[in-house]
mmCIF file of C-alpha atoms in Angstrom:
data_model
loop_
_atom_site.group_PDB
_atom_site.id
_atom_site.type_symbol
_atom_site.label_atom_id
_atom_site.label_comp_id
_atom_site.label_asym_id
_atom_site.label_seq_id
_atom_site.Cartn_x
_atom_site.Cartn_y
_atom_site.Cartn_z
ATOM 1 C CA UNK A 21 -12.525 11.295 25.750
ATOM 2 C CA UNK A 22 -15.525 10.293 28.244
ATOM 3 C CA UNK A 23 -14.920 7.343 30.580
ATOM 4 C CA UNK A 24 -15.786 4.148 28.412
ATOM 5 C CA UNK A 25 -17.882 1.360 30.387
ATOM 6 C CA UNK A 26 -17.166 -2.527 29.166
ATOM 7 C CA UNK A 27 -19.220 -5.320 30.244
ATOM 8 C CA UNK A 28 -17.547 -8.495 32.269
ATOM 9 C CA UNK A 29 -15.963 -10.176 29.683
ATOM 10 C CA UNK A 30 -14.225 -6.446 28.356
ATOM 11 C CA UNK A 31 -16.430 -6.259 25.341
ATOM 12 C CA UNK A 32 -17.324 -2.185 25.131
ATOM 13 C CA UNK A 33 -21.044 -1.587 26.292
ATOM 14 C CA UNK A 34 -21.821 -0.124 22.422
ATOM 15 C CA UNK A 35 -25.346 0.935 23.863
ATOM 16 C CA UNK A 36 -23.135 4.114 25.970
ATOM 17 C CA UNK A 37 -20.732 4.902 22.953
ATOM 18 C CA UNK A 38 -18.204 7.791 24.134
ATOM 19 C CA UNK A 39 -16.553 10.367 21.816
ATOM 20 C CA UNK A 40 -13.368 10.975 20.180
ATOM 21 C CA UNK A 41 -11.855 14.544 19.545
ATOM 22 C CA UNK A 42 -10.492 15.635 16.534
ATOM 23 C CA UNK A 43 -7.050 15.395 17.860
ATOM 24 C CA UNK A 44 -7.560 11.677 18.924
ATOM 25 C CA UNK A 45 -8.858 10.108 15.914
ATOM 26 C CA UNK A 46 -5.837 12.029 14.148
ATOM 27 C CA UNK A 47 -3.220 10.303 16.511
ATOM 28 C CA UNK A 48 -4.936 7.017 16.280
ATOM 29 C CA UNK A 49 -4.599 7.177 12.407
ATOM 30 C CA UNK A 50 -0.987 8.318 12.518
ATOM 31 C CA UNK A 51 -0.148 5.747 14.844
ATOM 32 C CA UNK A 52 -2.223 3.080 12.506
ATOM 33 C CA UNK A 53 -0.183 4.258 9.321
ATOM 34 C CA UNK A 54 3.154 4.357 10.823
ATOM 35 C CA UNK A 55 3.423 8.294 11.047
ATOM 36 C CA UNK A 56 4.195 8.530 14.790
ATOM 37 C CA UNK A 57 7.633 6.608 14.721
ATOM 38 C CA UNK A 58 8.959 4.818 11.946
ATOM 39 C CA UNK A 59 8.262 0.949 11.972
ATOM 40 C CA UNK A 60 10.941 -1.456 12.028
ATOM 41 C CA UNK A 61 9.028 -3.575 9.346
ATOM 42 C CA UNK A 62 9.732 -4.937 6.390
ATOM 43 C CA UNK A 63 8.207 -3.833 2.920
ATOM 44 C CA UNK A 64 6.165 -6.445 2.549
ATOM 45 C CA UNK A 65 5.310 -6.718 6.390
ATOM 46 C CA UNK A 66 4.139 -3.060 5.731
ATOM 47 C CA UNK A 67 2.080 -3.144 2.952
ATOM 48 C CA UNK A 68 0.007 -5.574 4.316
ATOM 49 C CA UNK A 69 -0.926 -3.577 7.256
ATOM 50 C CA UNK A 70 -1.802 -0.292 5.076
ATOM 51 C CA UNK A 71 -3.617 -2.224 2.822
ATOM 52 C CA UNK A 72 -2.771 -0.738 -0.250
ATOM 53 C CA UNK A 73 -0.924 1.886 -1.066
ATOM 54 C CA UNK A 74 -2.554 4.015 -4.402
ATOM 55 C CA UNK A 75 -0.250 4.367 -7.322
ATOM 56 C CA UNK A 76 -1.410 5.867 -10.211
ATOM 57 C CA UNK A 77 2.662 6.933 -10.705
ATOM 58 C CA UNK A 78 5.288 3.999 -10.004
ATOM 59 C CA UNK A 79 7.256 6.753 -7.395
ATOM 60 C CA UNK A 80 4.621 7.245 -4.853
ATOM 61 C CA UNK A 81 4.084 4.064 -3.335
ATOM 62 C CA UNK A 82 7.886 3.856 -2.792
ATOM 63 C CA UNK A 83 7.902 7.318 -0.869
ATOM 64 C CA UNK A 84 4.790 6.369 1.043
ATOM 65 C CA UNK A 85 6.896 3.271 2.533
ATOM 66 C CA UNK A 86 10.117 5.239 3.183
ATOM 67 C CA UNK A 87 8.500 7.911 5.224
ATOM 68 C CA UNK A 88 6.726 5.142 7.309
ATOM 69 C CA UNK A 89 9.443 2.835 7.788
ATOM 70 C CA UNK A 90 13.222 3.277 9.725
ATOM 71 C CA UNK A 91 14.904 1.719 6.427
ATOM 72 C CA UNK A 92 13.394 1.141 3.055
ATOM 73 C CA UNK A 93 15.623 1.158 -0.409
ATOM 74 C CA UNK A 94 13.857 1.424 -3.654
ATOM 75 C CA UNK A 95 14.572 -2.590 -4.726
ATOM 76 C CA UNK A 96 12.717 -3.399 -1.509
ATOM 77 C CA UNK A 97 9.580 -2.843 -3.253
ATOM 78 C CA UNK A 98 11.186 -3.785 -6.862
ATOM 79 C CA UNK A 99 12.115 -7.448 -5.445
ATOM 80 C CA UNK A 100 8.549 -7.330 -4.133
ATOM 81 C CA UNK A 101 6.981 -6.921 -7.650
ATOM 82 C CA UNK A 102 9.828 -9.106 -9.531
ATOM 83 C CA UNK A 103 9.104 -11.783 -6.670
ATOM 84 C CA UNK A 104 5.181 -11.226 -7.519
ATOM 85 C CA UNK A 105 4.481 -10.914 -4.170
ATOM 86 C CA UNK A 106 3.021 -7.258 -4.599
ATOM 87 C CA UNK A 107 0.823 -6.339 -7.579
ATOM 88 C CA UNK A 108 0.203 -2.933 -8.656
ATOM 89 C CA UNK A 109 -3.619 -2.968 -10.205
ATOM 90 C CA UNK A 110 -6.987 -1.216 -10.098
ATOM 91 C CA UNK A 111 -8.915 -1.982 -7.110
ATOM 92 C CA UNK A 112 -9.967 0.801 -4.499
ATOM 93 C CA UNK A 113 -12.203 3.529 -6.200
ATOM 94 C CA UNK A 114 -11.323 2.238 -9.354
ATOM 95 C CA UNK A 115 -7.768 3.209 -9.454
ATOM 96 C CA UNK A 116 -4.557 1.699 -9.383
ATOM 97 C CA UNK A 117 -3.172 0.551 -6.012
ATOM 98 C CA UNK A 118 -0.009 -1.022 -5.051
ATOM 99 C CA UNK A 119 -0.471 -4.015 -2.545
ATOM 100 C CA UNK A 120 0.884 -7.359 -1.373
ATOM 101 C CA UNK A 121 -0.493 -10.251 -3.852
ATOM 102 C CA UNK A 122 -2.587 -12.293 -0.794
ATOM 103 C CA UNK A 123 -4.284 -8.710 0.325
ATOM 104 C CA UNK A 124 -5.141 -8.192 -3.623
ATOM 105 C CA UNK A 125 -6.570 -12.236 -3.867
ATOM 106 C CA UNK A 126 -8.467 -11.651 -0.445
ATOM 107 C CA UNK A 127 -10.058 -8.158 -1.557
ATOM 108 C CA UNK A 128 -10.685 -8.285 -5.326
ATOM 109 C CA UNK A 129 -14.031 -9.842 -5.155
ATOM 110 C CA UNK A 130 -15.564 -7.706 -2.590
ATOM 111 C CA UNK A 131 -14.769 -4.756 -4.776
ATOM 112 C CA UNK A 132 -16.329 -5.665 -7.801
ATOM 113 C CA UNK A 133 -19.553 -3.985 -7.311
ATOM 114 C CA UNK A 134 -17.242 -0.314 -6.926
ATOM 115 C CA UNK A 135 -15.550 -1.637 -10.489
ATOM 116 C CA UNK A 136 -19.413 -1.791 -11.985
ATOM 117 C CA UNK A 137 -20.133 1.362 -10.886
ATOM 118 C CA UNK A 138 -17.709 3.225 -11.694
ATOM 119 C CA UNK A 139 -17.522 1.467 -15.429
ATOM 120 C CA UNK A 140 -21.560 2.728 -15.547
ATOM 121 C CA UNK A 141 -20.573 5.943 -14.595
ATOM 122 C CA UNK A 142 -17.895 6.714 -17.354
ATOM 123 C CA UNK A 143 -20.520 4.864 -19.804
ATOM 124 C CA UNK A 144 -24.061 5.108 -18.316
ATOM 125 C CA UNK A 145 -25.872 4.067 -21.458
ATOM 126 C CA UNK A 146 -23.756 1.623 -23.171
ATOM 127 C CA UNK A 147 -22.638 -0.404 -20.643
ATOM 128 C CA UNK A 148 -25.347 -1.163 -19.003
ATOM 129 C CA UNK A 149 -27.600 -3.026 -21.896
ATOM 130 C CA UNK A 150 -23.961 -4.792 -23.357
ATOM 131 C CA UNK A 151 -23.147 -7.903 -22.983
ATOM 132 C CA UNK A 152 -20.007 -8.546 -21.378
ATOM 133 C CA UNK A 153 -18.666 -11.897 -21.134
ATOM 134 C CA UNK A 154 -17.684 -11.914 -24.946
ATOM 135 C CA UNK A 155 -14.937 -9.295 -24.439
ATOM 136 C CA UNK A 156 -13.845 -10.409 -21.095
ATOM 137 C CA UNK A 157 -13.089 -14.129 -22.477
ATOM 138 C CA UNK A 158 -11.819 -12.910 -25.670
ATOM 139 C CA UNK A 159 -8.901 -10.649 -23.555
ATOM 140 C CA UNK A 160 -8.597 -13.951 -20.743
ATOM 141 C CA UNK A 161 -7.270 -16.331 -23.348
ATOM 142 C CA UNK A 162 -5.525 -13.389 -25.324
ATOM 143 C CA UNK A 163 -3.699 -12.838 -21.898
ATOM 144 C CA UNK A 164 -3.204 -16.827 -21.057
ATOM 145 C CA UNK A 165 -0.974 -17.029 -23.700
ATOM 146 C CA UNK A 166 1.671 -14.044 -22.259
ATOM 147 C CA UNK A 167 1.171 -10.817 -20.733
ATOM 148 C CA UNK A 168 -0.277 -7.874 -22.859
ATOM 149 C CA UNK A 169 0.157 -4.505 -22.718
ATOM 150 C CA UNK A 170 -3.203 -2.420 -22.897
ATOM 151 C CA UNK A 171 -2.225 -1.053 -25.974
ATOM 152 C CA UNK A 172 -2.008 -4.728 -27.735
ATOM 153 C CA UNK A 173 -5.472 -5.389 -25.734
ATOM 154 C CA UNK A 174 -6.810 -2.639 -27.591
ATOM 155 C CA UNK A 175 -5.821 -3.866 -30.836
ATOM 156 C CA UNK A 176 -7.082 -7.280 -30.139
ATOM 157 C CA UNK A 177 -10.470 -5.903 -28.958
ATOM 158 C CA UNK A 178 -10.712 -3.598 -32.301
ATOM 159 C CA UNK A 179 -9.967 -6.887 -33.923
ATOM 160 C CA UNK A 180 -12.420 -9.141 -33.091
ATOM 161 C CA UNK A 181 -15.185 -6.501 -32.262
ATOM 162 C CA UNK A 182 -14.654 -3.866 -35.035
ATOM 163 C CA UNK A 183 -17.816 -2.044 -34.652
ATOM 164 C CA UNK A 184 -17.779 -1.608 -30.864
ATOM 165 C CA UNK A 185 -16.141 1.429 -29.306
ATOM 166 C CA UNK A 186 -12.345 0.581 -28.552
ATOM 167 C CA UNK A 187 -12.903 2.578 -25.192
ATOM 168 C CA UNK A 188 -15.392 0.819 -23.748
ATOM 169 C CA UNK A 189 -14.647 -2.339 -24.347
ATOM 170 C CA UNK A 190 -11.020 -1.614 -23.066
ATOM 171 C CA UNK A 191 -13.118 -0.435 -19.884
ATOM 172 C CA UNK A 192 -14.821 -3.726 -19.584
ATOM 173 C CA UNK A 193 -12.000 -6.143 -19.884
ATOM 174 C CA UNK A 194 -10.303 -3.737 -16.892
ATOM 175 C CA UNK A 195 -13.719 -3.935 -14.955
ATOM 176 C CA UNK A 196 -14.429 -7.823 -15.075
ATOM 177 C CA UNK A 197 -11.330 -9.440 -15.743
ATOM 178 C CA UNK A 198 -8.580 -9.223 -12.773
ATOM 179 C CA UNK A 199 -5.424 -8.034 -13.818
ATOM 180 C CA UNK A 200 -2.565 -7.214 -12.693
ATOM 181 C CA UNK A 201 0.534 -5.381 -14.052
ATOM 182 C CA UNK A 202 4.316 -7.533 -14.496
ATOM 183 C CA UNK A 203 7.355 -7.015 -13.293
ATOM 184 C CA UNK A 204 8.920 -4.109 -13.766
ATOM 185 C CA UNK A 205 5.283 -2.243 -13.492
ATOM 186 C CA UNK A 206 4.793 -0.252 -10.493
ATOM 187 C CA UNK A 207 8.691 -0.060 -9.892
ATOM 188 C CA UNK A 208 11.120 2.721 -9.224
ATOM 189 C CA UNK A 209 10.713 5.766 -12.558
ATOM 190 C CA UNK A 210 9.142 3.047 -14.261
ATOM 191 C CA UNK A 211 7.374 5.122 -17.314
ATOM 192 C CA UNK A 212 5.909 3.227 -20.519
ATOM 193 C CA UNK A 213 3.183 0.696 -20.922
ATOM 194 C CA UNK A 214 3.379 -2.601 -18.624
ATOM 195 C CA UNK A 215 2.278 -5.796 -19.749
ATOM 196 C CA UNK A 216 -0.663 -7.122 -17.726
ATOM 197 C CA UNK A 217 -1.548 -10.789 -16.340
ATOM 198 C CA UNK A 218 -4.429 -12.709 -15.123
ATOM 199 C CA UNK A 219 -4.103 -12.449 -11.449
ATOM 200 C CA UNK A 220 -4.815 -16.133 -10.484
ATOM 201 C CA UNK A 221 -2.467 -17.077 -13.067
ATOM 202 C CA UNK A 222 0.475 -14.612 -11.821
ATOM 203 C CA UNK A 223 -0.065 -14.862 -8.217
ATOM 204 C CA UNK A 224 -0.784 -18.703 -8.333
ATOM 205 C CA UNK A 225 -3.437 -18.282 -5.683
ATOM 206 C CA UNK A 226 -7.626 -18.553 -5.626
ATOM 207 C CA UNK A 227 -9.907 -15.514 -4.688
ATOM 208 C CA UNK A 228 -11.645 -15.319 -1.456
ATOM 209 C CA UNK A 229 -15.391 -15.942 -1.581
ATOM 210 C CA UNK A 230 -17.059 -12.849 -1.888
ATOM 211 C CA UNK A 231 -18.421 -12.701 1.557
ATOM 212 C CA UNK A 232 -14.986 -13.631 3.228
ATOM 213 C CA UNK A 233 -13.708 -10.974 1.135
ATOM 214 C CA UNK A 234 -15.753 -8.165 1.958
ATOM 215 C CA UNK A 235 -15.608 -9.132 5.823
ATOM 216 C CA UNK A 236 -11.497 -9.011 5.314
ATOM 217 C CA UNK A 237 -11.669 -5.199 3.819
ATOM 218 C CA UNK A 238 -13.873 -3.771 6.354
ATOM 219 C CA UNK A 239 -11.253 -5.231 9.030
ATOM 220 C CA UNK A 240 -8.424 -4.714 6.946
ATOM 221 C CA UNK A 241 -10.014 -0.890 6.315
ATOM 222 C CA UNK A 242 -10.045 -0.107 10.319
ATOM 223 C CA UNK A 243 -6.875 -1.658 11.142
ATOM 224 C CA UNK A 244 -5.330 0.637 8.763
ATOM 225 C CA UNK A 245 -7.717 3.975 9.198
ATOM 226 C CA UNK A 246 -10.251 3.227 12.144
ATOM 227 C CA UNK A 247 -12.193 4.468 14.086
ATOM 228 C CA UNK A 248 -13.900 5.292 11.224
ATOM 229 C CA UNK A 249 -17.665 5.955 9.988
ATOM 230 C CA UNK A 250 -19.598 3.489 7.275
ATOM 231 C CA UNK A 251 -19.399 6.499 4.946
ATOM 232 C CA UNK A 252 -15.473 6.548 5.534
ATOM 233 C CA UNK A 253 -15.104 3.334 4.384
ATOM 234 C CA UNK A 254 -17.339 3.656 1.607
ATOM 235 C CA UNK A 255 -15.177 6.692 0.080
ATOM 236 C CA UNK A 256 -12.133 4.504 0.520
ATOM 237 C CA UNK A 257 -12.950 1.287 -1.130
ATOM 238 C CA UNK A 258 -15.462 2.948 -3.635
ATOM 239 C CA UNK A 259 -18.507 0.533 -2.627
ATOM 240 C CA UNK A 260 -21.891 1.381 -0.994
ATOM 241 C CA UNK A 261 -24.830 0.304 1.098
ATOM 242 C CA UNK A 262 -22.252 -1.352 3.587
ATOM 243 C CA UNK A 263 -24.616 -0.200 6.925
ATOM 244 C CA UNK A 264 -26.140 -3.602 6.847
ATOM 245 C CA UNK A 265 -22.746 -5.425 6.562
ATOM 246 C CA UNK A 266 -21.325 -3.352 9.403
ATOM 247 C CA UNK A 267 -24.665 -3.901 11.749
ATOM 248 C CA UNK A 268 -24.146 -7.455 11.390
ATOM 249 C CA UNK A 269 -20.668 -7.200 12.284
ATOM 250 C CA UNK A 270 -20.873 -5.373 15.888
ATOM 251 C CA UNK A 271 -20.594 -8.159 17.832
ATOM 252 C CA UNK A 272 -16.872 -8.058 16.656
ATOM 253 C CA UNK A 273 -16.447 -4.519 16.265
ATOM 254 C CA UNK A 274 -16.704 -1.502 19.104
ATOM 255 C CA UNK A 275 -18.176 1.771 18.560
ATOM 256 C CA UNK A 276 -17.223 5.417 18.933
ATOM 257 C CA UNK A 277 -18.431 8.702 18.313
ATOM 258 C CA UNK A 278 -16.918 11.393 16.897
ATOM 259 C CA UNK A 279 -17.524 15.502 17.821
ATOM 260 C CA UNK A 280 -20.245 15.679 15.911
ATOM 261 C CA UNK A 281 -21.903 12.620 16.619
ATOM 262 C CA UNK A 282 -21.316 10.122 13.918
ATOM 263 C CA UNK A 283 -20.711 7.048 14.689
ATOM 264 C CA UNK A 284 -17.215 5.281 14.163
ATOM 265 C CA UNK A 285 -16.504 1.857 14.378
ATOM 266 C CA UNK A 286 -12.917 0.003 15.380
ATOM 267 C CA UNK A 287 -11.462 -3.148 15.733
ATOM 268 C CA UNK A 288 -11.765 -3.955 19.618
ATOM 269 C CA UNK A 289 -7.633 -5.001 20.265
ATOM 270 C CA UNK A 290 -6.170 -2.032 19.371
ATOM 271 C CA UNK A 291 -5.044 0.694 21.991
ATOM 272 C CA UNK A 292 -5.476 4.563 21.115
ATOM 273 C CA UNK A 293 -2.352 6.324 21.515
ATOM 274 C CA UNK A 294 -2.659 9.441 23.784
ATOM 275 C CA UNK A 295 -3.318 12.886 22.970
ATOM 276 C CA UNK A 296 -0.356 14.165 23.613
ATOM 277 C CA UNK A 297 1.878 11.412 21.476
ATOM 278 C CA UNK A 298 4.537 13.357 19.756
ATOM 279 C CA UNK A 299 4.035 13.628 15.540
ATOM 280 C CA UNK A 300 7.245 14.691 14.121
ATOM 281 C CA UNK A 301 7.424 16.367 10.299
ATOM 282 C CA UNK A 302 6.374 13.726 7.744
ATOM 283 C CA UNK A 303 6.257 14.056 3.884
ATOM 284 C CA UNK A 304 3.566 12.301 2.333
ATOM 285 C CA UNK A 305 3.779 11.288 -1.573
ATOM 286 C CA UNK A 306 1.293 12.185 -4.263
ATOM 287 C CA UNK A 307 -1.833 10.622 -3.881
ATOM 288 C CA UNK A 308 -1.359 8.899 -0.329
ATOM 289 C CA UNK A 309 -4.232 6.777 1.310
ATOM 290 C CA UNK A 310 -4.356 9.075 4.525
ATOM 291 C CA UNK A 311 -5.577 12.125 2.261
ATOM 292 C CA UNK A 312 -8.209 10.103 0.702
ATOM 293 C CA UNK A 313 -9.594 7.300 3.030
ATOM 294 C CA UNK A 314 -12.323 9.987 5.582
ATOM 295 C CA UNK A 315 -14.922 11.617 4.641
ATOM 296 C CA UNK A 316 -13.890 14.567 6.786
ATOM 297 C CA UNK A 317 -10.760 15.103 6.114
ATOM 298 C CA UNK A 318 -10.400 17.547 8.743
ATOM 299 C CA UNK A 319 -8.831 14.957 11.174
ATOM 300 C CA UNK A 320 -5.755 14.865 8.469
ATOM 301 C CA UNK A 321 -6.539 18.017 7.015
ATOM 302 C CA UNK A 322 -7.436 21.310 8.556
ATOM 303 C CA UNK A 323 -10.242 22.717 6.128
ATOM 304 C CA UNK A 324 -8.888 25.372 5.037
ATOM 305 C CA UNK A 325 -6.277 23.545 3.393
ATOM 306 C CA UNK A 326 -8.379 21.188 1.257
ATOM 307 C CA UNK A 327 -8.273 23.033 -2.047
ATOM 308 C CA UNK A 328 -5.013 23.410 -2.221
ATOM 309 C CA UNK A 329 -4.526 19.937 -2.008
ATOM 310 C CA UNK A 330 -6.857 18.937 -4.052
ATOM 311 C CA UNK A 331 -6.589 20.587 -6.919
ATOM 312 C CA UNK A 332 -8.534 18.729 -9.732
ATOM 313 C CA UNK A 333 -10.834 15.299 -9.396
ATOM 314 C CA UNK A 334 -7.729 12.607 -9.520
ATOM 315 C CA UNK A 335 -5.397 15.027 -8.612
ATOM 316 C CA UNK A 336 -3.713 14.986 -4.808
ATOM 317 C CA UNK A 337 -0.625 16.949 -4.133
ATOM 318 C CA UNK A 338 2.433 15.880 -2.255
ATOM 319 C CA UNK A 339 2.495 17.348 1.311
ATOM 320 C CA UNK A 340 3.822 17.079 4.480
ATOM 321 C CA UNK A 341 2.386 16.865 8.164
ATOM 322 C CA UNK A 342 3.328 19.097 10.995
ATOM 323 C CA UNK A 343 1.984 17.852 14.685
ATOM 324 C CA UNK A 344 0.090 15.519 12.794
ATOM 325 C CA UNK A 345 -1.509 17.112 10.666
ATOM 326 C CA UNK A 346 -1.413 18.701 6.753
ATOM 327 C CA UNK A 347 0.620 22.243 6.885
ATOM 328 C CA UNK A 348 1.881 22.119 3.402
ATOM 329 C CA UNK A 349 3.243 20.866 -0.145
ATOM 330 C CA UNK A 350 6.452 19.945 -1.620
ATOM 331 C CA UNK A 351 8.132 18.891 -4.924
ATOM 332 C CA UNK A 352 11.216 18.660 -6.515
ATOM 333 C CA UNK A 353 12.903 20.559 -9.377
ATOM 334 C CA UNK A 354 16.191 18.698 -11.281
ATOM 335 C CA UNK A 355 18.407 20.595 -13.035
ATOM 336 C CA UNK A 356 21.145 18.358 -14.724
ATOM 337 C CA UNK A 357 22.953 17.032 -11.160
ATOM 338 C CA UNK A 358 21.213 19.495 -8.523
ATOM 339 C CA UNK A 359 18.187 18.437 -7.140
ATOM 340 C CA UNK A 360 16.014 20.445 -4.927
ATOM 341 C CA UNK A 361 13.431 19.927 -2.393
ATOM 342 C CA UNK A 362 10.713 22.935 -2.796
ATOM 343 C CA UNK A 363 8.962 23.149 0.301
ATOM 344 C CA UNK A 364 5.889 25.196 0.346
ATOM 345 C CA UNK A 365 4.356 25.790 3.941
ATOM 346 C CA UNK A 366 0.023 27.013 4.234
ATOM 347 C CA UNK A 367 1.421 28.844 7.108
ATOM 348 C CA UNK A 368 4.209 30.431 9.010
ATOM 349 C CA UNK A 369 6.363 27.998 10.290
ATOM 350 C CA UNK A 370 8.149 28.095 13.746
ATOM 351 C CA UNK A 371 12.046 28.124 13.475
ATOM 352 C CA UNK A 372 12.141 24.743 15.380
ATOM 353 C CA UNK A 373 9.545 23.446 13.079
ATOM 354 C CA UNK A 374 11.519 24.568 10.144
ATOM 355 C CA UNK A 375 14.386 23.171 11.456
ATOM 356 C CA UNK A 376 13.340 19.615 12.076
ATOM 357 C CA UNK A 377 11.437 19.591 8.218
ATOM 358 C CA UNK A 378 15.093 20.886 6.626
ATOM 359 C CA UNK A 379 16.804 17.586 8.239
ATOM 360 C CA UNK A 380 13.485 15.434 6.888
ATOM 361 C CA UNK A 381 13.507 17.353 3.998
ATOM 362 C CA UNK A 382 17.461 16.055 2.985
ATOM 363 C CA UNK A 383 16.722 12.783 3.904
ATOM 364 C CA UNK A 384 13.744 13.037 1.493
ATOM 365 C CA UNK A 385 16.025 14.397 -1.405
ATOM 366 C CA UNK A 386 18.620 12.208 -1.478
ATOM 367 C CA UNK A 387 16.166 8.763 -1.444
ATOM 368 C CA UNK A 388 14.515 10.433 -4.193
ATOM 369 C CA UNK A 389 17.274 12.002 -6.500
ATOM 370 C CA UNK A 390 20.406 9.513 -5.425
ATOM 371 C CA UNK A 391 22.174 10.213 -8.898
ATOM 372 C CA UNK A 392 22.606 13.969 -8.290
ATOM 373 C CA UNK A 393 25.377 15.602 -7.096
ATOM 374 C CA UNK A 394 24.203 18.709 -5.456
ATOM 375 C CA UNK A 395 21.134 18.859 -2.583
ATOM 376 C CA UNK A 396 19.287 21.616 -2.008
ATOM 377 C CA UNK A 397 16.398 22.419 1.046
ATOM 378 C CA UNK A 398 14.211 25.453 0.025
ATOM 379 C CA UNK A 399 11.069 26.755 1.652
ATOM 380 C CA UNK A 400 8.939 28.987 -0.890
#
């Protein structure tokens, strides 16, 4: 990294930006996600500072927390929910995400704009000349009265708007009505339909304005994953055209490059770690943030790797870091009581290496599979 040059009050001089190597943007993000040494935070002290954590499946938000933090149970996050102090609900790219209930009140408006989008996309023609409000305020006093599974939302749309695709207007009501999912949602091998809420209602708090709350992702977005580029946190949060939001922010912001020249922006009060900060095996869930919040992956994941990681659109395979970065994927196979941890490395591992990912890899298999009786380590 070249010699940075500050002016007198220690702001960074962002007209002489200086570069960042590959292998310092990827310690800065594992030390930024907790990946370097497990935090001594709380659950709720932890979601907050990744933001949210994405949770299509109820499991992987629960792994994604135990492999950042020194001790995490399962009804950490469970009291969480049941205390409705974390939501599960769509927000980033239009998926579901796991988060703490003030992050979700402070960021919901901002991402309304990636919600539209993405409900144009799926339906191009039809939702773009339909009126809206009729099915949103149909579903918000449906919902007032007590939560509602999607299924009975369904129903209720089909109901009162019998010649209007079921699909679509399901689709809308997710789009422009904030909901979130209620207790036991989003909680240890929950499976089945949850019932869903009006946010305000559930949380008992207002939105942010939607300029606060765009302001609070980008700086929530490069606490979590910065230095980053504008595109990076466009392909996180799912919105676009943010290079005029970010220009008027760099009075508050400093500015990077990276190898190639593209510029990355940070928050200016927190230290990178070294190069040579030690990254010891990690196993990442299904679906975790880190994969999916660059761009160029390459600074998480060497290239090569990239397809077979990600295998389909919506599709993001467990996997596990070695020095810091992606060297392979893992899952489990149950047989009655004996549970095993398949561990499947890109590459020849060292015997060290192997070593230190069998004694990760036990810890890994008994938080997951607690009820068996037999444990079982096994690199393919």
């Amino acid at each position: 990294m070249s010699q940075a040059k500050f002016d007198k009050k220690g702001i960074l001089n962002t007209m002489d930006k200086y570069s960042l190597t590959l292998r310092e943007l990827n310690r800065a993000t594992l030390a930024r996600q907790l990946l370097l040494e497990r935090a001594p935070l709380t659950a709720s002290e932890a979601l907050k500072r990744l933001v949210g954590l994405q949770a299509q499946l109820a499991n992987p938000p629960s792994i994604g927390l135990w492999t950042r933090l020194k001790s995490f149970q399962h009804e950490d996050l469970s009291n969480l929910i049941q205390d409705r102090l974390a939501v599960r609900a769509t927000t980033m790219r239009s998926t579901l995400h796991l988060m703490c209930s003030s992050n979700y009140m402070m960021l919901r408006p901002a991402l309304q704009p990636a919600l539209t989008h993405a409900l144009h996309a799926f339906f191009p023609k039809e939702s773009k000349s339909i009126d809206v409000i009729p099915f949103v305020e149909v579903i918000r006093e449906y919902v007032q009265e007590q939560p509602r599974t999607f299924v009975e939302i369904r129903a209720k749309l089909l109901e009162v708007f019998p010649n209007t695709d079921p699909a679509l207007m399901a689709y809308i009501v997710r789009t422009h009505l904030p909901l979130v999912q209620t207790f036991p949602g989003g909680t240890w091998n929950f499976t089945g339909s949850p019932t869903h809420a009006l946010a305000e209602s559930w949380i008992e708090k207002p939105f942010a304005g939607s300029e606060e709350s765009l302001h609070y992702l980008i700086l929530c977005y490069l606490a979590s994953f910065g230095p980053a580029s504008i595109k990076d946190i466009q392909m996180w949060s799912g919105l676009s055209k943010l290079k005029g939001v970010l220009d008027a922010m760099r009075s508050e912001l400093y500015t990077y490059r990276d190898e190639q020249g593209t510029e990355l922006f940070d928050l200016p009060d927190i230290p990178l770690p070294t190069t040579n900060a030690s990254a010891p095996p990690r196993f990442l869930p299904e679906f975790d943030n880190l994969l999916l919040a660059y761009v160029n992956r390459s600074r998480i994941i060497p290239a090569p790797f990239h397809s077979s990681v990600f295998l389909t659109v919506g599709r993001v395979r467990a996997t596990f870091l070695v020095d810091g970065f992606v060297a392979g994927t893992w899952k489990v196979q149950r047989a009655k009581e004996i549970a095993k941890l398949i561990v499947e490395p890109f590459e020849l591992l060292s015997k060290s290496i192997r070593s230190e990912l069998l004694i990760e890899g036990e810890r890994l298999i008994h938080f997951l599979e607690n009820d068996a009786k037999s444990f079982e380590v096994q690199f393919a």
